[in-house]
Tab-separated table of C-alpha atoms and ligand atoms in Angstrom:
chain	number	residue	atom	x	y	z
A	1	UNK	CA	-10.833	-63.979	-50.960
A	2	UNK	CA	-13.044	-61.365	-51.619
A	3	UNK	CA	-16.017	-61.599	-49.006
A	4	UNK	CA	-19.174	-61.596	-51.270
A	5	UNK	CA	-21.948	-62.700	-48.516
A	6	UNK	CA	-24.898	-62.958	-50.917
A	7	UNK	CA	-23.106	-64.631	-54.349
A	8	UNK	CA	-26.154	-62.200	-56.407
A	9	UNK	CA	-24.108	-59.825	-58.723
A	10	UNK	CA	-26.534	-56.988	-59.789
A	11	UNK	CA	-24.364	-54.749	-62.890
A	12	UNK	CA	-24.317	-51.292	-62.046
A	13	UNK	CA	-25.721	-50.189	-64.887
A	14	UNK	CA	-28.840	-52.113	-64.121
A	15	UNK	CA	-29.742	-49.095	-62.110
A	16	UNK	CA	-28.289	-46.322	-63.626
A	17	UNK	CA	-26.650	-43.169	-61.393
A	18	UNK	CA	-29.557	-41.769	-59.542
A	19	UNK	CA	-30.758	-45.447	-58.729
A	20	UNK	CA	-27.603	-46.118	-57.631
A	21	UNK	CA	-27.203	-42.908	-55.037
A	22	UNK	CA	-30.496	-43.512	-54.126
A	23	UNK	CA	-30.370	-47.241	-53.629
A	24	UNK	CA	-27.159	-46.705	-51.319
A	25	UNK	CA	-28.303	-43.843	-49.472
A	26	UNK	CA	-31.663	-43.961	-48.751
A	27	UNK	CA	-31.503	-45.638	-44.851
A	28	UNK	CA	-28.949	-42.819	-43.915
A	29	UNK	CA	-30.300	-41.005	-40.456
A	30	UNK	CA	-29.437	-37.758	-39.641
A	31	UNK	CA	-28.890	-36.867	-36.320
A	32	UNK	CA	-26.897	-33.668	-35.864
A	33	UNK	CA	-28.124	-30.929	-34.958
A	34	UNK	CA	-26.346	-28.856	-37.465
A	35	UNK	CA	-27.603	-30.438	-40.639
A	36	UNK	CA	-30.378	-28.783	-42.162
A	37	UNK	CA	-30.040	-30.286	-45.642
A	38	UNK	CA	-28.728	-33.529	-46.250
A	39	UNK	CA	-28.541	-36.052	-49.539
A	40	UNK	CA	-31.285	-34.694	-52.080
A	41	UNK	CA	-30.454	-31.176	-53.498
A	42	UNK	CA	-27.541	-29.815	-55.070
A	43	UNK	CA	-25.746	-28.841	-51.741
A	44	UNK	CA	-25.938	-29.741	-48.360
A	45	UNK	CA	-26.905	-27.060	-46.096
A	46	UNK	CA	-25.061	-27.038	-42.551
A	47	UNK	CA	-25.310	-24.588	-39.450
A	48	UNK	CA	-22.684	-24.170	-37.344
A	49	UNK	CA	-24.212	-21.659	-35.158
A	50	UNK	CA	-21.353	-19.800	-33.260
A	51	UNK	CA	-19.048	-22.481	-33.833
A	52	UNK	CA	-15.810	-23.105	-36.005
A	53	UNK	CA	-16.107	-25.674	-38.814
A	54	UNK	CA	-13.067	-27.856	-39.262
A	55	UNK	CA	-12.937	-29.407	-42.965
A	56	UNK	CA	-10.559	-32.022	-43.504
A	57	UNK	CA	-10.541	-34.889	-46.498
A	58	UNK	CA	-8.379	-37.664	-47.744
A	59	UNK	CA	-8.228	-40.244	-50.697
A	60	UNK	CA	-8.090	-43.963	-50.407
A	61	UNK	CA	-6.775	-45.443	-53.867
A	62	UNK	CA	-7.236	-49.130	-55.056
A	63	UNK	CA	-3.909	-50.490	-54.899
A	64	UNK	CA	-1.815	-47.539	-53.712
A	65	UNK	CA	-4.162	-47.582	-49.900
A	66	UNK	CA	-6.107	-51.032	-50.108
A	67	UNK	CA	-6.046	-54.481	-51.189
A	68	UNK	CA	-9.306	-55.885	-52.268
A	69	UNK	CA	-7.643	-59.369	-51.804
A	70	UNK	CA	-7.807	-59.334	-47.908
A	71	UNK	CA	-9.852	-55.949	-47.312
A	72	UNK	CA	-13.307	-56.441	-46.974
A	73	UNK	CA	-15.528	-53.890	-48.886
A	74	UNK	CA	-17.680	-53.297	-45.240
A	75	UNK	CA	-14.023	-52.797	-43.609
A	76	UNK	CA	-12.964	-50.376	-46.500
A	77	UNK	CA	-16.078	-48.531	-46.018
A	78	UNK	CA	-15.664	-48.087	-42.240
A	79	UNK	CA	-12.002	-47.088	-42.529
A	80	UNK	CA	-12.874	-44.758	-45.116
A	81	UNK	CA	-14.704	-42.838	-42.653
A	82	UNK	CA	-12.372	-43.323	-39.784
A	83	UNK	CA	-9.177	-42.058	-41.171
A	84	UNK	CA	-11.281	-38.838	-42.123
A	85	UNK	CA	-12.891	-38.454	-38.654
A	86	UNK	CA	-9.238	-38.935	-36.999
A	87	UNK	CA	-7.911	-35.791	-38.759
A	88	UNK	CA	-11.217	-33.604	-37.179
A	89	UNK	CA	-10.611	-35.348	-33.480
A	90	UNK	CA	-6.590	-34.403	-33.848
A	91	UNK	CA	-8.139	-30.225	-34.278
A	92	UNK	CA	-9.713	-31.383	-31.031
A	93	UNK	CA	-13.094	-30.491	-32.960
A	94	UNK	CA	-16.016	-32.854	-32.932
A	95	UNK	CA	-16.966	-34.476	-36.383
A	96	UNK	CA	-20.548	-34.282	-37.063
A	97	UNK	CA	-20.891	-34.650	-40.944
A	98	UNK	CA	-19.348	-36.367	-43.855
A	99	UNK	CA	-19.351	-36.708	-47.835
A	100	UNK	CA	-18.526	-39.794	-49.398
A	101	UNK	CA	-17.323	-39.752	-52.619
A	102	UNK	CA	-16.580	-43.170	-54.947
A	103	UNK	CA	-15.273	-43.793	-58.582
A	104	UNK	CA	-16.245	-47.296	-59.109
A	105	UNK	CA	-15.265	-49.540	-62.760
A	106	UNK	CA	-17.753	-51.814	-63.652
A	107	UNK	CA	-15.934	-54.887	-62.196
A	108	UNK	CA	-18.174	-54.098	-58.849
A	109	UNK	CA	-21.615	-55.763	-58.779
A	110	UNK	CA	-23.835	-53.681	-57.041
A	111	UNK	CA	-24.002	-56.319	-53.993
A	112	UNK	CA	-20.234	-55.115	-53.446
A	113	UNK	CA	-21.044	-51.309	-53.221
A	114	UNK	CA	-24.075	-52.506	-50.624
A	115	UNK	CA	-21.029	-54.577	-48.398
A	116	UNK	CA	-19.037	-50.976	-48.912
A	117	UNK	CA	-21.826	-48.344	-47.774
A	118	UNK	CA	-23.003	-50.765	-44.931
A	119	UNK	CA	-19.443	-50.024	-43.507
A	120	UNK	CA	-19.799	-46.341	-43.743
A	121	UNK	CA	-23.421	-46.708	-42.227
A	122	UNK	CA	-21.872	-48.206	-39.864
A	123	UNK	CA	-18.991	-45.535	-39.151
A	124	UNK	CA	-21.398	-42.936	-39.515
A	125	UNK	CA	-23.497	-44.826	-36.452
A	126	UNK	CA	-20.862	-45.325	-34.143
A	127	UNK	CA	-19.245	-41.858	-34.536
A	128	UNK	CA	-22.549	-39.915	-34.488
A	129	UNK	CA	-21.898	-37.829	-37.937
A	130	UNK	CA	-24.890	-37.495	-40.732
A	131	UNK	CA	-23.872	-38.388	-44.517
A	132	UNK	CA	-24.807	-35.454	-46.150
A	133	UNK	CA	-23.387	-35.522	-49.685
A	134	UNK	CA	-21.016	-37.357	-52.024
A	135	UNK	CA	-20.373	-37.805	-55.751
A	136	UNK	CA	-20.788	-41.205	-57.726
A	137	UNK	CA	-18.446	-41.348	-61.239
A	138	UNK	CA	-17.432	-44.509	-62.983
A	139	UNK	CA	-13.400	-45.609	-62.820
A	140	UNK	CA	-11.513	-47.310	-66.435
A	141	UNK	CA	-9.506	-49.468	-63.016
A	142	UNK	CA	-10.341	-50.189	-59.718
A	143	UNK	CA	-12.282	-48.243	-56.823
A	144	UNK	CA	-11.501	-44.906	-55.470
A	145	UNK	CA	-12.863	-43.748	-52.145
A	146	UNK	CA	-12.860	-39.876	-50.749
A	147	UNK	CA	-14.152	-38.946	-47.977
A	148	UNK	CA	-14.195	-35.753	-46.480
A	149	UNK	CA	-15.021	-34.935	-43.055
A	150	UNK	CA	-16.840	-31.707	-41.517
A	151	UNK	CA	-16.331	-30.702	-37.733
A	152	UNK	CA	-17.264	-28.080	-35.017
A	153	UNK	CA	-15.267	-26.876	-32.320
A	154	UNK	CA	-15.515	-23.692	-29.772
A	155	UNK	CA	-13.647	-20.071	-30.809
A	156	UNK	CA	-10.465	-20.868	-29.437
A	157	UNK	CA	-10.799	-24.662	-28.159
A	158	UNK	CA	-9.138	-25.451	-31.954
A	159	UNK	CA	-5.508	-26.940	-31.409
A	160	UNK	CA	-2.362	-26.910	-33.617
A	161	UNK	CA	0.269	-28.574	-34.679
A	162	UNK	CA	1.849	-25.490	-33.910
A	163	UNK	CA	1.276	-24.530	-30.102
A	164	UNK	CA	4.577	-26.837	-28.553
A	165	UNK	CA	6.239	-24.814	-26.270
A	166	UNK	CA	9.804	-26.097	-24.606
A	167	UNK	CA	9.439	-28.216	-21.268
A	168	UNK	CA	5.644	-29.653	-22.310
A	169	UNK	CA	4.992	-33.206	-22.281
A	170	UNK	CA	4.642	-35.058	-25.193
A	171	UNK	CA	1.952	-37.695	-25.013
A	172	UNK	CA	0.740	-40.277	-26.921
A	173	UNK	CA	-2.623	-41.933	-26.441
A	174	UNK	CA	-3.388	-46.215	-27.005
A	175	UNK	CA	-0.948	-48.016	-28.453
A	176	UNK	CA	1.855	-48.298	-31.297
A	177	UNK	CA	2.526	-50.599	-34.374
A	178	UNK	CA	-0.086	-52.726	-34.575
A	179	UNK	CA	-1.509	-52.143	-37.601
A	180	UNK	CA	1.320	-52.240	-39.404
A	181	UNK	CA	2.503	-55.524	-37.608
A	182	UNK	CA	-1.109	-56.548	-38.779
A	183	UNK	CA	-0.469	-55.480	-42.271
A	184	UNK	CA	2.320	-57.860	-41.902
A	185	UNK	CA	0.390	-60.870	-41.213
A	186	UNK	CA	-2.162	-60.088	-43.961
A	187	UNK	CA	0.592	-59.788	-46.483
A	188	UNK	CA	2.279	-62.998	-45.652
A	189	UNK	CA	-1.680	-64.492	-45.382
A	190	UNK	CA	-2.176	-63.592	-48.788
A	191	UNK	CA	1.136	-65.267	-50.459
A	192	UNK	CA	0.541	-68.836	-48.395
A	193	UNK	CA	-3.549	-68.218	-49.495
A	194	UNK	CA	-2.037	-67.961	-53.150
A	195	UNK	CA	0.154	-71.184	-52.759
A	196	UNK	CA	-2.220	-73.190	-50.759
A	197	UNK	CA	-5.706	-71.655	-51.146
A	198	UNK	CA	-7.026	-74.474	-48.616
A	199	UNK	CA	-4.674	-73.792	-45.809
A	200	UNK	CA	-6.548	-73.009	-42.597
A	201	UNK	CA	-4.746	-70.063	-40.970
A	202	UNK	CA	-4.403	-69.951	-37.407
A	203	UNK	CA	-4.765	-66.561	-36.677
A	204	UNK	CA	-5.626	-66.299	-32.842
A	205	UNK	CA	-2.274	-65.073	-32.007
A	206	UNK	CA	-2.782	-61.935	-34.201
A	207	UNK	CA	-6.576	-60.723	-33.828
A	208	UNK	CA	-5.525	-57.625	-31.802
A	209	UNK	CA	-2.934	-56.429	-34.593
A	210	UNK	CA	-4.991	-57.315	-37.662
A	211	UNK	CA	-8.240	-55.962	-36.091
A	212	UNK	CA	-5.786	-52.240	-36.012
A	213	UNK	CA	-5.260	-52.526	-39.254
A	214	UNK	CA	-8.343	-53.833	-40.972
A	215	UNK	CA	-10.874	-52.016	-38.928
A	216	UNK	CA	-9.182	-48.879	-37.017
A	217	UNK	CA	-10.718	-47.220	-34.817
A	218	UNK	CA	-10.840	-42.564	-34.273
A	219	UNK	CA	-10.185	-41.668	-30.914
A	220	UNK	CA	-13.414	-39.442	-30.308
A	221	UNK	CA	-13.309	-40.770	-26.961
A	222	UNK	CA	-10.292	-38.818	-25.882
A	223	UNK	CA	-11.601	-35.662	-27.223
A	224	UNK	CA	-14.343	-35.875	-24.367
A	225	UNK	CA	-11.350	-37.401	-21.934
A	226	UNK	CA	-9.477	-34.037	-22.462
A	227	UNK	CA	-12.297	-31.652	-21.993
A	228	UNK	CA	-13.686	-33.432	-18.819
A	229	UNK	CA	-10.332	-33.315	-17.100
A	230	UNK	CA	-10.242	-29.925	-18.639
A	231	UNK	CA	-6.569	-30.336	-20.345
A	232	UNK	CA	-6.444	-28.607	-23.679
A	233	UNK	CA	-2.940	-29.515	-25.103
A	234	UNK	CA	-0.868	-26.690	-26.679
A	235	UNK	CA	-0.382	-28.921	-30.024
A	236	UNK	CA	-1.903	-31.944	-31.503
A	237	UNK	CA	-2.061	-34.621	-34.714
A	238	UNK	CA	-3.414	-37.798	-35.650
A	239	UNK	CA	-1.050	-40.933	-35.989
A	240	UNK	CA	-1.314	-41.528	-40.049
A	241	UNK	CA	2.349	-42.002	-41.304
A	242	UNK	CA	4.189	-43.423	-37.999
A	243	UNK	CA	5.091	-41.574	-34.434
A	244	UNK	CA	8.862	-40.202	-35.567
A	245	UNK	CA	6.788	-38.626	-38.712
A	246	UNK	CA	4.269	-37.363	-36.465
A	247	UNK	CA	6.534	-35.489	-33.907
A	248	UNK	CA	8.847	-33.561	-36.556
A	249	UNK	CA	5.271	-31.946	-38.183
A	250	UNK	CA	5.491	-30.859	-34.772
A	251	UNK	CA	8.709	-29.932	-33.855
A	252	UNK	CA	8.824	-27.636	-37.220
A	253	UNK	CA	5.167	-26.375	-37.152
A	254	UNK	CA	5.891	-25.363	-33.503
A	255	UNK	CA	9.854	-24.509	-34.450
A	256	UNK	CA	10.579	-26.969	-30.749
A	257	UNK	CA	12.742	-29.858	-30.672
A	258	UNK	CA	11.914	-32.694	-28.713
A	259	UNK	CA	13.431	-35.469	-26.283
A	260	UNK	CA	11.445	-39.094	-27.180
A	261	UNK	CA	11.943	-42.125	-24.787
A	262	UNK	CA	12.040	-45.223	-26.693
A	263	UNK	CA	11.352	-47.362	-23.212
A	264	UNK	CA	8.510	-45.169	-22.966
A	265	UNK	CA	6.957	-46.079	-26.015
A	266	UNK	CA	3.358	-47.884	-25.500
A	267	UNK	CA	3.260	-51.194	-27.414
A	268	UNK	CA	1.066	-53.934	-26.970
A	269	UNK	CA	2.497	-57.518	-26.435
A	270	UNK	CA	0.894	-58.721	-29.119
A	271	UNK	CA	2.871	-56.090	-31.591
A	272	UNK	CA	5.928	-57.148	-29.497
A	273	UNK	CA	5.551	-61.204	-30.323
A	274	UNK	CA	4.817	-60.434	-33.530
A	275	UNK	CA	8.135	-58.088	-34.052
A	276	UNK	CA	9.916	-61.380	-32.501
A	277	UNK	CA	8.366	-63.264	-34.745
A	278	UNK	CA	9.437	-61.564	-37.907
A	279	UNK	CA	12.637	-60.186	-36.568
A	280	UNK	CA	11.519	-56.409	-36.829
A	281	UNK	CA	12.444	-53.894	-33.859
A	282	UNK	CA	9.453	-52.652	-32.214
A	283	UNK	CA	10.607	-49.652	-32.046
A	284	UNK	CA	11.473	-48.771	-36.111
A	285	UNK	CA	7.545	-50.066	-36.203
A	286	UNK	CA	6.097	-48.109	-33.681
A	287	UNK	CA	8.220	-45.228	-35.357
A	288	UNK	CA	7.586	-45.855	-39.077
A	289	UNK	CA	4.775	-48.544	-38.596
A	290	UNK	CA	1.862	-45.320	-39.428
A	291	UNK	CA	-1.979	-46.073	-39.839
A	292	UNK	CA	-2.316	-46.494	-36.065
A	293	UNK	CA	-4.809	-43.357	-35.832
A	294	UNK	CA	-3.721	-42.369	-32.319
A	295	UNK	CA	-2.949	-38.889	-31.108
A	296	UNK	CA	-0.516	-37.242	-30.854
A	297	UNK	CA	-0.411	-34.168	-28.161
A	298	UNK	CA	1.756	-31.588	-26.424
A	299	UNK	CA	0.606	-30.537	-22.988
A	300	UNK	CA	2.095	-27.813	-20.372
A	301	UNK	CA	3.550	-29.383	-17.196
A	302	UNK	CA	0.927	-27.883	-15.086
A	303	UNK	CA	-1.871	-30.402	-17.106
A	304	UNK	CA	0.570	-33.598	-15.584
A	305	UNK	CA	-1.674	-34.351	-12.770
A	306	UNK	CA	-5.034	-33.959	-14.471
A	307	UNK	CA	-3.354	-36.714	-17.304
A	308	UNK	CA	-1.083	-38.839	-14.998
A	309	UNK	CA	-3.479	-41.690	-13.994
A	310	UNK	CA	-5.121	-41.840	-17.288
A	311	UNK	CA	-4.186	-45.414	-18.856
A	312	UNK	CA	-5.412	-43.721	-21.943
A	313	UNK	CA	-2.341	-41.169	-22.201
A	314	UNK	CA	0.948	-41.999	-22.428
A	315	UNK	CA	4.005	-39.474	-21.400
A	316	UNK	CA	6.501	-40.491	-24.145
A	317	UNK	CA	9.101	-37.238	-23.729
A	318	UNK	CA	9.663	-33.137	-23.852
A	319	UNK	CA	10.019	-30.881	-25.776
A	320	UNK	CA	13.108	-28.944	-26.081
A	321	UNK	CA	14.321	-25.548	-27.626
A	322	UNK	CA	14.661	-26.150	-31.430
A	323	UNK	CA	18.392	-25.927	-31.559
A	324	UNK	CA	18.743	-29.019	-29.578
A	325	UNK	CA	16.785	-30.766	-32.454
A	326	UNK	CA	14.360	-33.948	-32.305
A	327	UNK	CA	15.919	-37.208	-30.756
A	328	UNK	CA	15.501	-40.621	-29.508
A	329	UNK	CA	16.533	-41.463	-26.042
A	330	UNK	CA	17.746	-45.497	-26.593
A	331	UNK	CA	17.385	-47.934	-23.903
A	332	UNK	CA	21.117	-47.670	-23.980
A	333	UNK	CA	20.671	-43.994	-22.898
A	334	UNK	CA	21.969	-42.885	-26.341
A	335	UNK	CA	20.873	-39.982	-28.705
A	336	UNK	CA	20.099	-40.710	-32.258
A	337	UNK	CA	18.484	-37.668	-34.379
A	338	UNK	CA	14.919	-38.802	-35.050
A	339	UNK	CA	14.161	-39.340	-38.979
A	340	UNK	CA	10.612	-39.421	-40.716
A	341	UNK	CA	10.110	-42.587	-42.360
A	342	UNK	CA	6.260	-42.709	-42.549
A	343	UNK	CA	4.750	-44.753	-45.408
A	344	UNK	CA	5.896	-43.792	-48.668
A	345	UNK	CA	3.034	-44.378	-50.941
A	346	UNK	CA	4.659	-42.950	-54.057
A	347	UNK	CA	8.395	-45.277	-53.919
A	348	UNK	CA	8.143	-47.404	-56.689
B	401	LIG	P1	-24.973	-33.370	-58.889
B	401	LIG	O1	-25.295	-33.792	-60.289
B	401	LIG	O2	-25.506	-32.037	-58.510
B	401	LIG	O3	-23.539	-33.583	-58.540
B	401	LIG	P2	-25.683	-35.928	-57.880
B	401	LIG	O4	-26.726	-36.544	-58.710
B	401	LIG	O5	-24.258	-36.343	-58.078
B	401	LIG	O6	-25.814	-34.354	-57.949
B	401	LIG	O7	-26.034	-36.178	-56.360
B	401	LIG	C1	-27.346	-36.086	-55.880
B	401	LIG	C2	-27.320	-36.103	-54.388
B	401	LIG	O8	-26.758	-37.326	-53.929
B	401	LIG	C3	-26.453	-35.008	-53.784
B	401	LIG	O9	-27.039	-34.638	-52.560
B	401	LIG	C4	-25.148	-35.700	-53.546
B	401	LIG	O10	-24.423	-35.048	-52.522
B	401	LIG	C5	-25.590	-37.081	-53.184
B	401	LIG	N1	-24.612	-38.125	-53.554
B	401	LIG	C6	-24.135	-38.405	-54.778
B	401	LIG	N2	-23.281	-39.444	-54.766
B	401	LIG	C7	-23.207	-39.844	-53.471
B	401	LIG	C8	-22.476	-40.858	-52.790
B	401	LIG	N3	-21.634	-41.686	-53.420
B	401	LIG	N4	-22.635	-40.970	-51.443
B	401	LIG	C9	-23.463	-40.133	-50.787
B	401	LIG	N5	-24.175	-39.166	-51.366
B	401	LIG	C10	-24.051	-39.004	-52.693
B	402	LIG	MG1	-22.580	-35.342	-58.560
């Protein structure tokens, strides 16, 4: 299933390393500001003026993150990207460059590295941040993608996962679940693909959920939401591993507890069919789903009526004093302790 657009498969070694960096790099624009050296010397050089840098970076692993059988390489490449630019917009900083790094064996033609860097151009585009560096090694298995991600934010404008104070709002922004619902649909995809490889999937009842979880999306846009209604909130993260996850990094990094309203909880009907469908609550997947690359913030009860109308933001619950401990508020108005159960990438 692997999309391979032009059938041409050009060995790596064909062009050796440098060819190969420069071959895959050489369209890249730069557009910040900031950069002053990009691809091209031994370093890139980067000035942040009076600002604070924010450095953040993450690993995507062949067959522990990504299945080549329904990922395609230009989707990889562009997720690649986002996941990293998530983790700067949850510091409320704004990403401006990236490195790209990739181990690569020498079962990838060189047309399948193109498909991959043509989604990273295309990240890189849409998010406004210059590729300024990387590393290019050779892999005995499989591809290996890391990304790191620089950013710039004000003195003081930074937020933590640790500012939660008891009585602020917890808020959520988008949507929960569907990406995991979509992973859902790709898996069981791929085992009828392997029965039946002619079978003709019908899969106009799931675009919304699949498009979460092949090709995610960073939500820079709130970043600029929050300044111009001029809300900074008091703690913040990126969705990654699944909301319950989420909320205890902040009810211990801000020592709070929380109150979280399951009816409250923003789900898409699509991710609610779906659920149906396969007999999962939507609630365990908006809780445990993860890869959903929302955020994640605390705000003071002053800030409710500069958020209140925004569709964008979500009020999902409180905090509390940390003695009273995290819970879930049930539809049935009971209270069950809430329990990380984000992604486990290392359970056999
Ligand atoms: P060095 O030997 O000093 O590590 P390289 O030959 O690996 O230098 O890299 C040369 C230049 O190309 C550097 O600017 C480096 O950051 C950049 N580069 C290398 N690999 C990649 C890649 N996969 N993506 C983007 N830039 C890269
Ligand atoms: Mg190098």
């Amino acid at each position: 299933m692997i999309e391979d657009k032009n059938q041409q498969r050009t060995p790596l070694s064909e062009l050796g390393e440098f060819g190969l960096i420069e071959h895959l790099t050489n369209n890249f624009e730069i557009k910040q500001q900031s950069t002053i050296k990009a691809i091209g010397d031994d370093a890139a050089v980067i000035d942040p003026k009076n600002k604070r840098i924010v450095v953040t970076t993450d690993f995507l692993v062949e067959g522990v993150h990504f299945d080549l059988s329904y990922v395609p390489l230009k989707h990889l490449g562009y997720k690649a990207v986002v996941v990293n630019l998530s983790d700067v917009y949850a510091m409320n900083a704004e990403a401006t460059q990236i490195t790209v790094s990739i181990a690569v064996s020498n079962r990838f033609p060189l047309e399948a590295l193109e498909e991959l860097y043509a989604g990273i151009e295309t990240a890189a585009k849409i998010y406004n941040v210059d590729v300024v560096g990387g590393d290019t090694t050779s892999s005995t298995s499989g591809l290996l993608i890391s990304v790191t991600a620089i950013g710039e934010v004000n003195s003081g404008d930074e937020v933590y996962r640790s500012g939660a104070k008891p009585n602020d709002l917890l808020v959520v922004t988008g949507d929960l679940g569907g990406a995991y619902m979509g992973l859902q649909i790709l898996e069981r995809e791929k085992e009828v693909f392997k029965v039946n490889p002619n079978n003709q999937p019908d899969l106009d009842a799931y675009t919304y959920i699949m498009e979460r979880q092949l090709k995610p999306e960073a939500r820079k846009d709130i970043i600029k939401l929050l300044k111009d209604l001029e809300v900074k909130p008091t703690a913040m993260i990126d969705i990654s591993d699944g909301l319950s996850s989420e909320i205890l990094h902040i009810c211990k990094a801000s020592r709070v507890g929380c109150d979280l309203y399951e009816d409250k909880i923003p789900l898409d009907p699509q991710v609610i069919s779906t659920c149906e469908e396969f007999d999962i609550d939507s609630t365990t997947v908006a809780l445990s789903g993860g890869e959903d690359y929302e955020l994640l913030m605390t705000i003071s009860q002053e800030d409710f009526p500069k958020i209140k109308a925004n569709p964008n933001l979500t009020v999902i619950g409180f905090i509390t004093e940390e003695n009273a401990g995290a819970h879930l508020v049930t539809r049935a108005e009971t209270k069950i302790p809430l329990k990380a159960q984000g992604w486990k990438n290392f359970d056999s």
